Coordinates of C-alpha atoms and ligand atoms in Angstrom, one line a residue:
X31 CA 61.8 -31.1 27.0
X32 CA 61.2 -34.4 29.4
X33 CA 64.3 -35.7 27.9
X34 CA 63.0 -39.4 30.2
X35 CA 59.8 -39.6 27.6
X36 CA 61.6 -38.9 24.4
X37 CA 59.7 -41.0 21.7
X38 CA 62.5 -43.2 19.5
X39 CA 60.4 -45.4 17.7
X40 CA 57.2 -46.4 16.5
X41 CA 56.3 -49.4 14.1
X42 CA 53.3 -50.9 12.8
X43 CA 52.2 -54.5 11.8
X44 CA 48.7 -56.0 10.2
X45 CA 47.7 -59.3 11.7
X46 CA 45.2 -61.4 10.7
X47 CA 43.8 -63.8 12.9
X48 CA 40.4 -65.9 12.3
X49 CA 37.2 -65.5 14.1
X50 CA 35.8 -68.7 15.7
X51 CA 32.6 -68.2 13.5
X52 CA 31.2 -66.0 10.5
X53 CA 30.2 -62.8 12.0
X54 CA 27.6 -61.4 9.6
X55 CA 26.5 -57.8 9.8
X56 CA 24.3 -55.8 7.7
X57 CA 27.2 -55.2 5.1
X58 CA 28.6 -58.7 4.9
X59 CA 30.3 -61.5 6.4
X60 CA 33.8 -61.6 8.2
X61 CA 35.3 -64.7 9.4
X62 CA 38.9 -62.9 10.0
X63 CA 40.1 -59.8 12.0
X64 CA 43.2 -57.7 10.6
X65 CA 43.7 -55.5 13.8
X66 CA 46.8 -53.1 13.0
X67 CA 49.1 -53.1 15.9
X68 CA 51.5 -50.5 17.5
X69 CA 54.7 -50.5 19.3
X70 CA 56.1 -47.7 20.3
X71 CA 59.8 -47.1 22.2
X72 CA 60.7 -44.2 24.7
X73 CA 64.1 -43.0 25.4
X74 CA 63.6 -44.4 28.7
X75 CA 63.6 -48.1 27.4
X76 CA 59.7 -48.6 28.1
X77 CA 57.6 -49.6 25.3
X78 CA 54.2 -49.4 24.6
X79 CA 51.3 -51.2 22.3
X80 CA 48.2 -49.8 20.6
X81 CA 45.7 -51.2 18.2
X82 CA 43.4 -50.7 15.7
X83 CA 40.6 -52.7 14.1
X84 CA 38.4 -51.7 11.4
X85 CA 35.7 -54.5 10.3
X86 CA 35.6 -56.1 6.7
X87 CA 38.7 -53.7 5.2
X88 CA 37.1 -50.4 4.6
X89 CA 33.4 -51.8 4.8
X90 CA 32.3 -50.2 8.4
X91 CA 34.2 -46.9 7.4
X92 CA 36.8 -45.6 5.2
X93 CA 40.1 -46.5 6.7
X94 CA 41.2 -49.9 6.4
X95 CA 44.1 -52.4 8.0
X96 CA 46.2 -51.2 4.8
X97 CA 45.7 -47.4 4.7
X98 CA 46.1 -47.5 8.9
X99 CA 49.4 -48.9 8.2
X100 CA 50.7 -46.8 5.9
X101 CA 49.8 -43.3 7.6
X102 CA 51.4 -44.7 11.0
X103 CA 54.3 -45.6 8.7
X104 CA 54.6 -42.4 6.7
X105 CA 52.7 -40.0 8.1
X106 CA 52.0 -40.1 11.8
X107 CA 55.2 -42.0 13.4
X108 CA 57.9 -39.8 11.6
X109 CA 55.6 -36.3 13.0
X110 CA 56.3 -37.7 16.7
X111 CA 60.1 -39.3 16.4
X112 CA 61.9 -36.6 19.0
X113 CA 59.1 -35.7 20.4
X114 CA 58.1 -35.4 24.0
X115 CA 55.7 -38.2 24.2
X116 CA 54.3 -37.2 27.1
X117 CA 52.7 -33.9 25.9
X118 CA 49.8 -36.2 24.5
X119 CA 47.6 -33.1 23.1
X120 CA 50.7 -31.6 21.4
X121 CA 51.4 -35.6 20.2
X122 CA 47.3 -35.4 19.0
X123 CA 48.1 -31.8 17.4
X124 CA 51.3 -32.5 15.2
X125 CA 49.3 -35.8 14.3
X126 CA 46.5 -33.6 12.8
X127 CA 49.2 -31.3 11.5
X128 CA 50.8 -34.1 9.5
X129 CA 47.4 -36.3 8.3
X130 CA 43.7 -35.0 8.1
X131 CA 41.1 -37.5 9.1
X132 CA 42.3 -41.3 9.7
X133 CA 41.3 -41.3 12.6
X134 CA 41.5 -45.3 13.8
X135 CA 45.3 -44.6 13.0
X136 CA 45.6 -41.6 14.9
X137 CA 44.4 -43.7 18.1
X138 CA 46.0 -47.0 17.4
X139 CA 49.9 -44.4 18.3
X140 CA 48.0 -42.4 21.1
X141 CA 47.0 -45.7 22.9
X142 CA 50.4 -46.9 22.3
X143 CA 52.3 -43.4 23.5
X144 CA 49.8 -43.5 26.3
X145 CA 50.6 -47.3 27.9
X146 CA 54.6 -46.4 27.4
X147 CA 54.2 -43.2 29.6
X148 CA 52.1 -44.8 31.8
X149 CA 54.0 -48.0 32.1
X150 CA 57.3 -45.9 32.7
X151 CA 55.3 -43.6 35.7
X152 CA 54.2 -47.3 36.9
X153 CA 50.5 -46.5 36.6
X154 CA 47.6 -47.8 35.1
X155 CA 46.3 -46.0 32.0
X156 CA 43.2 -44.9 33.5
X157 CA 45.0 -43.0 36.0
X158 CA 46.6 -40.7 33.3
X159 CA 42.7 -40.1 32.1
X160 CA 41.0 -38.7 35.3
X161 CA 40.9 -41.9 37.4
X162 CA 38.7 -45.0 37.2
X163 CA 35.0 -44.6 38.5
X164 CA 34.3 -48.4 38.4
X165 CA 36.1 -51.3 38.2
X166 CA 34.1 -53.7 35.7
X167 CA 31.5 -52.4 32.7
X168 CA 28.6 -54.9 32.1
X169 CA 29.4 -57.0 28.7
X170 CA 27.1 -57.4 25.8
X171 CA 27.6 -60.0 23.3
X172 CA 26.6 -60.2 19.8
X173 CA 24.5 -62.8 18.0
X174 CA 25.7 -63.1 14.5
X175 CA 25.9 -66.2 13.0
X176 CA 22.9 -65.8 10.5
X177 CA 21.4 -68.7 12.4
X178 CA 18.9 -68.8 14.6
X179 CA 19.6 -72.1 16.3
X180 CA 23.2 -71.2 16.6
X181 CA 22.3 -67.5 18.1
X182 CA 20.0 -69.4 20.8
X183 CA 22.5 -71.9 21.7
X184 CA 25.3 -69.0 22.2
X185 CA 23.3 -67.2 24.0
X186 CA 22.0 -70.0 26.1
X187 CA 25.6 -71.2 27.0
X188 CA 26.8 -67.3 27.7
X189 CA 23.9 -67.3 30.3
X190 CA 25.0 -70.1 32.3
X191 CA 28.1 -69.1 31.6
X192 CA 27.5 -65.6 33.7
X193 CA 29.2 -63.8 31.2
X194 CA 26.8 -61.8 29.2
X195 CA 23.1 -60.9 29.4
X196 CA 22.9 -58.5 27.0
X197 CA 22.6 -59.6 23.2
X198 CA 23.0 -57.4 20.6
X199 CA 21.2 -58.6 17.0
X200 CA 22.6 -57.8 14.1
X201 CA 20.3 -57.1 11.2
X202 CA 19.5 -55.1 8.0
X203 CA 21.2 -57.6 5.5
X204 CA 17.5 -59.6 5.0
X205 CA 14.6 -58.3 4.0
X206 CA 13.0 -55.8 7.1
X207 CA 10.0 -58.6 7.7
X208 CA 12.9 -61.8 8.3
X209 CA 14.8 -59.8 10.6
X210 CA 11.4 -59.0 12.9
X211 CA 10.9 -62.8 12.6
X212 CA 14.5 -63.6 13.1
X213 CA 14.6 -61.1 16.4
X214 CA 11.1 -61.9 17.6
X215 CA 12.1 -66.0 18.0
X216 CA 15.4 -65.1 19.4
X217 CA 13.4 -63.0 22.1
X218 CA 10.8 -66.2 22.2
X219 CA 14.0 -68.3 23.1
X220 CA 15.3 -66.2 25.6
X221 CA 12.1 -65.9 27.5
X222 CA 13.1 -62.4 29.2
X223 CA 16.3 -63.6 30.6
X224 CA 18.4 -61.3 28.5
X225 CA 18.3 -57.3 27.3
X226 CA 17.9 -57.4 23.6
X227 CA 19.2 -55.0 21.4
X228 CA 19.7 -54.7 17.5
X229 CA 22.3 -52.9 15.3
X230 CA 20.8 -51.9 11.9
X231 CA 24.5 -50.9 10.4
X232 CA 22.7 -47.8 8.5
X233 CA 21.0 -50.4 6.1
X234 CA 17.7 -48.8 6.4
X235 CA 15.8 -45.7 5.1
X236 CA 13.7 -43.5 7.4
X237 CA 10.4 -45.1 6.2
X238 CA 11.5 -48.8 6.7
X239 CA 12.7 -48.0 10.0
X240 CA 9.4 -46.1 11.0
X241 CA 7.5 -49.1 9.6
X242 CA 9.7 -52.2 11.3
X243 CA 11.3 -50.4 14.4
X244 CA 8.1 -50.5 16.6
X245 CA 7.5 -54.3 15.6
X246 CA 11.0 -55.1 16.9
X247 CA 9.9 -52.8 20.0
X248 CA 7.0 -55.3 20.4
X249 CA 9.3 -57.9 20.4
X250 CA 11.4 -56.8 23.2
X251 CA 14.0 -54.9 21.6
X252 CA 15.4 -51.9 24.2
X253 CA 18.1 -50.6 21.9
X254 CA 17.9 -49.7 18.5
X255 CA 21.8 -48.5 17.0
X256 CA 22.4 -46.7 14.0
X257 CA 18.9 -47.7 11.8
X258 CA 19.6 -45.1 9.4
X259 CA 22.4 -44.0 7.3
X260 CA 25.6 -42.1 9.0
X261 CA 24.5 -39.3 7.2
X262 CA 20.6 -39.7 8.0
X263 CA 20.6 -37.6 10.9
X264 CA 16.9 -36.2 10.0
X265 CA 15.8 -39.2 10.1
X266 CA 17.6 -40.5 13.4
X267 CA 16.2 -37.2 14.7
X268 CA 12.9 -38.2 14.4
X269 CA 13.2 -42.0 15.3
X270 CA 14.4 -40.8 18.5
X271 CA 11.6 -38.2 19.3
X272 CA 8.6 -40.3 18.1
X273 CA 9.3 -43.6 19.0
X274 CA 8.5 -45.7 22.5
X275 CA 9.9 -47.9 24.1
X276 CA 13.2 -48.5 22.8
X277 CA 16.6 -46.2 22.9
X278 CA 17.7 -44.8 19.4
X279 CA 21.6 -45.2 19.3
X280 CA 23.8 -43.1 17.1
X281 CA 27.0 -45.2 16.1
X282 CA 28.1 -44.4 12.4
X283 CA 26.9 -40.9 12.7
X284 CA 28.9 -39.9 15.8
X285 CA 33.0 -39.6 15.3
X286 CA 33.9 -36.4 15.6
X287 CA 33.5 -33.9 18.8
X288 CA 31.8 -31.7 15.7
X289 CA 29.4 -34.9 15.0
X290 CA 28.4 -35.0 18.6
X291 CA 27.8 -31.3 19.0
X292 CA 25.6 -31.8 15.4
X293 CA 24.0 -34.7 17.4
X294 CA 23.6 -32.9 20.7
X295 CA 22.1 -29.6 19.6
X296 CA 19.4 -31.1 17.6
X297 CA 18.8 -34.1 20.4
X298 CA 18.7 -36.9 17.4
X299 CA 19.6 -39.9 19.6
X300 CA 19.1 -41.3 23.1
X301 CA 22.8 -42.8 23.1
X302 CA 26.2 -42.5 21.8
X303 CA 27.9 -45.6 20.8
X304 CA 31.5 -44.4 22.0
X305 CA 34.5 -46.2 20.2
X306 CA 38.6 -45.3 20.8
X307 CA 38.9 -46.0 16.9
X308 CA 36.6 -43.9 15.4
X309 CA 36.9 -41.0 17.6
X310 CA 41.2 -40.6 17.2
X311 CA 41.9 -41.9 20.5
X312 CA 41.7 -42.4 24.1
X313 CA 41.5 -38.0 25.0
X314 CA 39.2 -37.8 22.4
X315 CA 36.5 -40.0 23.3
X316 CA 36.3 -38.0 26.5
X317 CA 35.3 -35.3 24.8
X318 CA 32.9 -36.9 22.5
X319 CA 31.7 -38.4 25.8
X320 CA 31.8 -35.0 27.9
X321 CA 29.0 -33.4 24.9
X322 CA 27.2 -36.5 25.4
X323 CA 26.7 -36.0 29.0
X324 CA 26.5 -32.4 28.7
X325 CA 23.3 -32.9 26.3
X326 CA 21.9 -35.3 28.5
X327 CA 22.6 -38.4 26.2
X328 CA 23.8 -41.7 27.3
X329 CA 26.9 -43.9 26.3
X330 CA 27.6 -46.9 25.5
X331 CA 31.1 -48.7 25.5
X332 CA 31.8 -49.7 21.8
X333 CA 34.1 -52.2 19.8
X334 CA 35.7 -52.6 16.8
X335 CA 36.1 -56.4 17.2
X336 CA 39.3 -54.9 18.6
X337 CA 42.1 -57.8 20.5
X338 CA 42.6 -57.0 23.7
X339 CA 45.2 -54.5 23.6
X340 CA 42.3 -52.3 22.0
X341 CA 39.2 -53.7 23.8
X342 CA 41.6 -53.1 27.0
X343 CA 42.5 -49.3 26.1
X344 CA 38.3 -48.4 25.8
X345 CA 37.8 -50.3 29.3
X346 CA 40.3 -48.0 30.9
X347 CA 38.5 -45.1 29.4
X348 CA 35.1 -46.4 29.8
X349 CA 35.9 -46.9 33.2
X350 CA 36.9 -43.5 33.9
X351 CA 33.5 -42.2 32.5
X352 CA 30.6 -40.6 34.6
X353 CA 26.6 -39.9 33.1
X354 CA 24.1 -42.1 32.2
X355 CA 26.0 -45.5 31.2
X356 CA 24.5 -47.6 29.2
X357 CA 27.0 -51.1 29.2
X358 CA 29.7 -51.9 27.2
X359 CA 30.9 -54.8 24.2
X360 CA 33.8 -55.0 24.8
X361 CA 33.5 -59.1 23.5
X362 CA 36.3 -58.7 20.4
X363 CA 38.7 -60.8 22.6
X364 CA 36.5 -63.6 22.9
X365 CA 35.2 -63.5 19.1
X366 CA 39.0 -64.5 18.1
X367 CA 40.2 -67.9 17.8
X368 CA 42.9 -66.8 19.6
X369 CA 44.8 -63.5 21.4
X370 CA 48.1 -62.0 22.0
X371 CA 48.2 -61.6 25.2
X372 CA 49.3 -63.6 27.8
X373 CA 46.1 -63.3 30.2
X374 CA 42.7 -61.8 28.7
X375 CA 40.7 -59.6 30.7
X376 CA 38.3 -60.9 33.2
X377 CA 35.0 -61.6 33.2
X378 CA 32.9 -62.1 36.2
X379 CA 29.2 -62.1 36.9
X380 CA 28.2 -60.8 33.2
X381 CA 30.9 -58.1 33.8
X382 CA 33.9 -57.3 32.2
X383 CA 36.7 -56.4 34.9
X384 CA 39.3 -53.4 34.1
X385 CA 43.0 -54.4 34.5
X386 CA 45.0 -52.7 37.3
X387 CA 48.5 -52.9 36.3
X388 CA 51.1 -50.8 34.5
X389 CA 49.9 -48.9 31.4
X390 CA 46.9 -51.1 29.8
X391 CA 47.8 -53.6 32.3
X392 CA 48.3 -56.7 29.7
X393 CA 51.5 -58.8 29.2
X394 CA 51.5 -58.9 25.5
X395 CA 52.7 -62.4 23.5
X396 CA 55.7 -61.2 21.4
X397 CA 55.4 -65.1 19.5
X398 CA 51.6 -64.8 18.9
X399 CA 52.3 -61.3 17.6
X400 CA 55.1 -62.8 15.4
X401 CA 52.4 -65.9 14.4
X402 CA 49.7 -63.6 13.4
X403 CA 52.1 -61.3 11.9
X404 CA 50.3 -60.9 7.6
X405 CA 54.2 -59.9 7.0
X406 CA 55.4 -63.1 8.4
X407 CA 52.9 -65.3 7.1
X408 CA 54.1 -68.5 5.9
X409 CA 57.3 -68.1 7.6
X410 CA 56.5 -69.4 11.4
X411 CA 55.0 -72.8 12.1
X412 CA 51.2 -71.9 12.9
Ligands
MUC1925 C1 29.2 -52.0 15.1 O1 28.8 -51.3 14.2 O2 28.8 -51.7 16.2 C2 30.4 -54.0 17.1 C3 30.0 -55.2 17.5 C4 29.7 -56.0 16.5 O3 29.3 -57.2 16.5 O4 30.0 -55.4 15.3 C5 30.5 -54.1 15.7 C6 30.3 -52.9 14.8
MG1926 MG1 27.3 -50.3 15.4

């Protein structure tokens, strides 16, 4: 036993902090984040954080800011106290042991264990996953608001701006023909200065997205994620072998490695939508990623509207990925009134750039942790 990376402690808190404007998706409206975060303690005085977001509660999937707490509290941190922390597979394994499932919780601890060993060996994280094969991932953005004006003038200013020309739409919570005329005057807008893409959120059936995807193709749309249900995967199948000119992305559908293999063998989508949360962790996205590129399918560098402790552990493992690479959104930082952190990520020429230091490379804000802290609430002058 490596007596130096001797796990002591791990805690958990829920914050809440705004977002600095409605985001509306397919399923609803948020207008706050509840990112659970992690701390964890090694013997050899180093600490480490990890995070994870869901959106609206349970609403994206089943685990929510209140169930990830309680299986970190109950569950998952008293199957690691003792442990050797830097055995991560045996870490992942006695996880699994103790919970089934809940994923997003399973990764909010591993990203934490991993920055603590990584900040005690003086190393980056992406070091301890293979190495870094770039150094920046090109940022989308997405236009939410509901409204169109808005959307245009976001996307305008995030043009000049250089930070993102890639624009994600959500749709699917109008009727199928108002979201072809809500993308199609965005596009208008933009003029061909931007890649457009649209995320669905599983709110169609097969026949309505046979019927409305090629008119959003028309309309300049390259990228068409998750249009059918999770489940749907006949359906996806055939999206992605009969239509032109657009990408089909898989996003709900693909969280497990067995998902991916499902995916993979009967080649029902162009693209993975990778995210740390919904695969259980940094190790595992690798190898959701690794059937991705051995089926000759794409990725793409998800979010969970994560802070930047998360939207910083999928850049390190983003980074460290090879295959057909199809961008990355990792804009959660940026949709938040405010962080806690001391110093976000960069972003340069439309591209987001992957921190070099110590384990995630972030200096995280103990006092913003403690003013978005749901369990302080009301106690701290905001
Ligand atoms: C999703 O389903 O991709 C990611 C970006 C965004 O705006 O919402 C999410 C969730
Ligand atoms: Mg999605």
């Amino acid at each position: 036993m490596q007596d130096r990376f001797l796990i002591e402690r791990i805690e958990a808190r829920i914050l809440d902090i705004p977002t600095i404007r409605p985001h509306k998706l397919s399923f609803g409206s948020i207008s706050r984040q509840s990112p659970v975060i992690v701390q964890l303690w090694l013997r050899n005085g180093a600490t480490g954080f990890g995070e994870a977001a869901t959106i609206g509660g349970p609403s994206w999937n089943e685990e929510s800011p209140e169930s990830i707490h309680h299986a970190i509290a109950n569950h998952l941190a008293p199957s690691l106290i003792g442990q050797d922390g830097a055995r991560f597979e045996a870490c992942l394994s006695r996880m699994d042991l103790a919970c089934k499932g809940n994923a997003f919780a399973k990764s909010a601890v591993e990203i934490a264990l991993l920055d603590a060993v990584a900040r005690s060996l003086q190393l980056p994280v992406w070091q301890l996953l293979g190495g870094k094969q770039r150094d920046s991932l090109p940022l989308a953005w997405t236009l939410a608001s509901g409204d169109i004006e808005r959307d245009l003038a976001e996307a305008h200013l995030r043009l000049e701006q250089k930070r993102h020309r890639i624009f994600k739409m959500k749709i699917g919570a109008r009727t199928p023909e108002a979201d072809v005329a809500h993308v199609s005057e965005i596009a208008r807008g933009l003029q061909g200065r931007a890649t457009l893409t649209v995320d669905v959120n599983q709110a169609w059936d097969g026949a309505t997205a046979r019927r409305f995807l090629p008119q959003l193709i028309d309309a300049g749309v390259t990228l068409i994620e998750q249009p059918v249900a999770g489940w749907n995967v006949p359906a996806l199948r055939e999206l992605t072998a009969t239509l032109h000119g657009a990408l089909v992305m898989a996003d709900e559908s693909v969280c497990t490695p067995y998902d991916a293999m499902r995916l993979a063998r009967e080649q029902a989508s162009h693209v993975f939508s990778l995210k740390v949360a919904k695969h259980g962790g940094l190790l595992r996205t690798r190898k959701v990623a690794a059937i991705a590129q051995a089926a000759d399918i794409g990725w793409y560098g998800g979010t969970m509207l994560e802070t930047s402790i998360g939207s910083a552990a999928s850049a390190h493992v983003f980074a460290t990925l090879g295959g057909q690479h199809y961008n990355c959104e990792l804009f959660g930082p940026q949709l938040l009134v405010d962080d806690i952190v001391t110093e976000r990520m960069a972003i340069r020429d439309f591209e987001l750039q992957l921190p070099d230091g110590p384990g995630l490379g972030l200096e995280i804000d103990l006092q913003q942790l403690a003013r978005f802290d749901r369990a302080l609430a009301g106690s701290l002058p905001q």
